[in-house]
Short mmCIF file of C-alpha atoms in Angstrom, two decimals:
data_model
loop_
_atom_site.label_atom_id
_atom_site.label_comp_id
_atom_site.label_asym_id
_atom_site.label_seq_id
_atom_site.Cartn_x
_atom_site.Cartn_y
_atom_site.Cartn_z
CA MET A 1 115.98 114.49 93.47
CA SER A 2 114.59 117.10 91.06
CA GLY A 3 116.22 120.38 90.23
CA CYS A 4 115.21 123.73 88.84
CA CYS A 5 115.56 124.10 85.06
CA VAL A 6 116.11 127.88 85.07
CA TYR A 7 119.40 128.77 83.42
CA GLY A 8 122.03 129.28 86.12
CA CYS A 9 119.85 128.08 89.02
CA GLN A 10 121.22 125.22 91.08
CA ASN A 11 118.31 124.83 93.49
CA ARG A 12 117.23 121.27 94.13
CA PHE A 13 114.19 119.92 95.89
CA SER A 14 114.48 118.56 99.38
CA SER A 15 111.81 118.44 102.05
CA SER A 16 113.86 120.69 104.33
CA SER A 17 114.66 123.38 101.72
CA GLY A 18 111.23 125.01 101.76
CA LEU A 19 111.34 125.33 97.96
CA LYS A 20 108.54 124.10 95.76
CA LEU A 21 108.92 123.01 92.15
CA TYR A 22 106.35 123.86 89.47
CA ARG A 23 105.72 122.31 86.06
CA ILE A 24 105.84 124.41 82.91
CA PRO A 25 102.28 124.97 81.56
CA LYS A 26 101.20 122.37 79.01
CA GLY A 27 99.91 124.74 76.33
CA ALA A 28 96.74 122.79 75.55
CA HIS A 29 94.65 125.98 75.25
CA PRO A 30 95.50 129.39 73.70
CA PHE A 31 95.88 131.04 77.12
CA GLN A 32 98.19 128.25 78.26
CA GLN A 33 100.19 128.45 75.02
CA ASN A 34 100.96 132.11 75.69
CA ARG A 35 101.81 131.41 79.34
CA ARG A 36 104.07 128.52 78.30
CA ARG A 37 105.89 130.73 75.78
CA LEU A 38 106.41 133.41 78.45
CA TRP A 39 107.71 130.85 80.96
CA LEU A 40 110.20 129.45 78.44
CA GLN A 41 111.41 132.97 77.62
CA ALA A 42 111.73 133.85 81.31
CA ILE A 43 113.81 130.78 82.10
CA LYS A 44 116.00 131.44 79.06
CA ARG A 45 115.29 128.11 77.39
CA VAL A 46 113.59 129.37 74.21
CA ASP A 47 116.52 128.76 71.87
CA GLU A 48 117.49 125.35 73.17
CA ASN A 49 116.25 122.25 71.38
CA TRP A 50 114.02 120.94 74.11
CA THR A 51 111.70 118.09 73.23
CA GLU A 52 108.14 117.92 74.54
CA ASN A 53 109.28 115.20 76.92
CA THR A 54 112.05 117.43 78.30
CA ILE A 55 109.64 120.32 78.83
CA ARG A 56 107.07 118.01 80.44
CA ASN A 57 109.66 116.86 82.98
CA ALA A 58 111.18 120.30 83.63
CA ARG A 59 110.48 122.14 86.90
CA VAL A 60 110.87 125.77 87.99
CA CYS A 61 111.59 126.41 91.67
CA SER A 62 109.60 128.84 93.81
CA ALA A 63 112.62 131.16 94.13
CA HIS A 64 111.74 132.53 90.67
CA PHE A 65 108.22 133.69 91.53
CA ILE A 66 107.34 137.10 92.95
CA SER A 67 104.21 136.10 94.83
#
């Protein structure tokens, strides 16, 4: 069972919850690098010592998106 990595969020994935989980952008291209930086700032994980593997496995739930 996967959970949302946003600081303070306790949402977890289940088929009945209606929530979707999204991966953090990879940052392979300049546009993606900026988007990735913005995502990490928004989820308040910029200052933590996350490894690439941790970021690759992190998910953000759909409750944190406007549209």
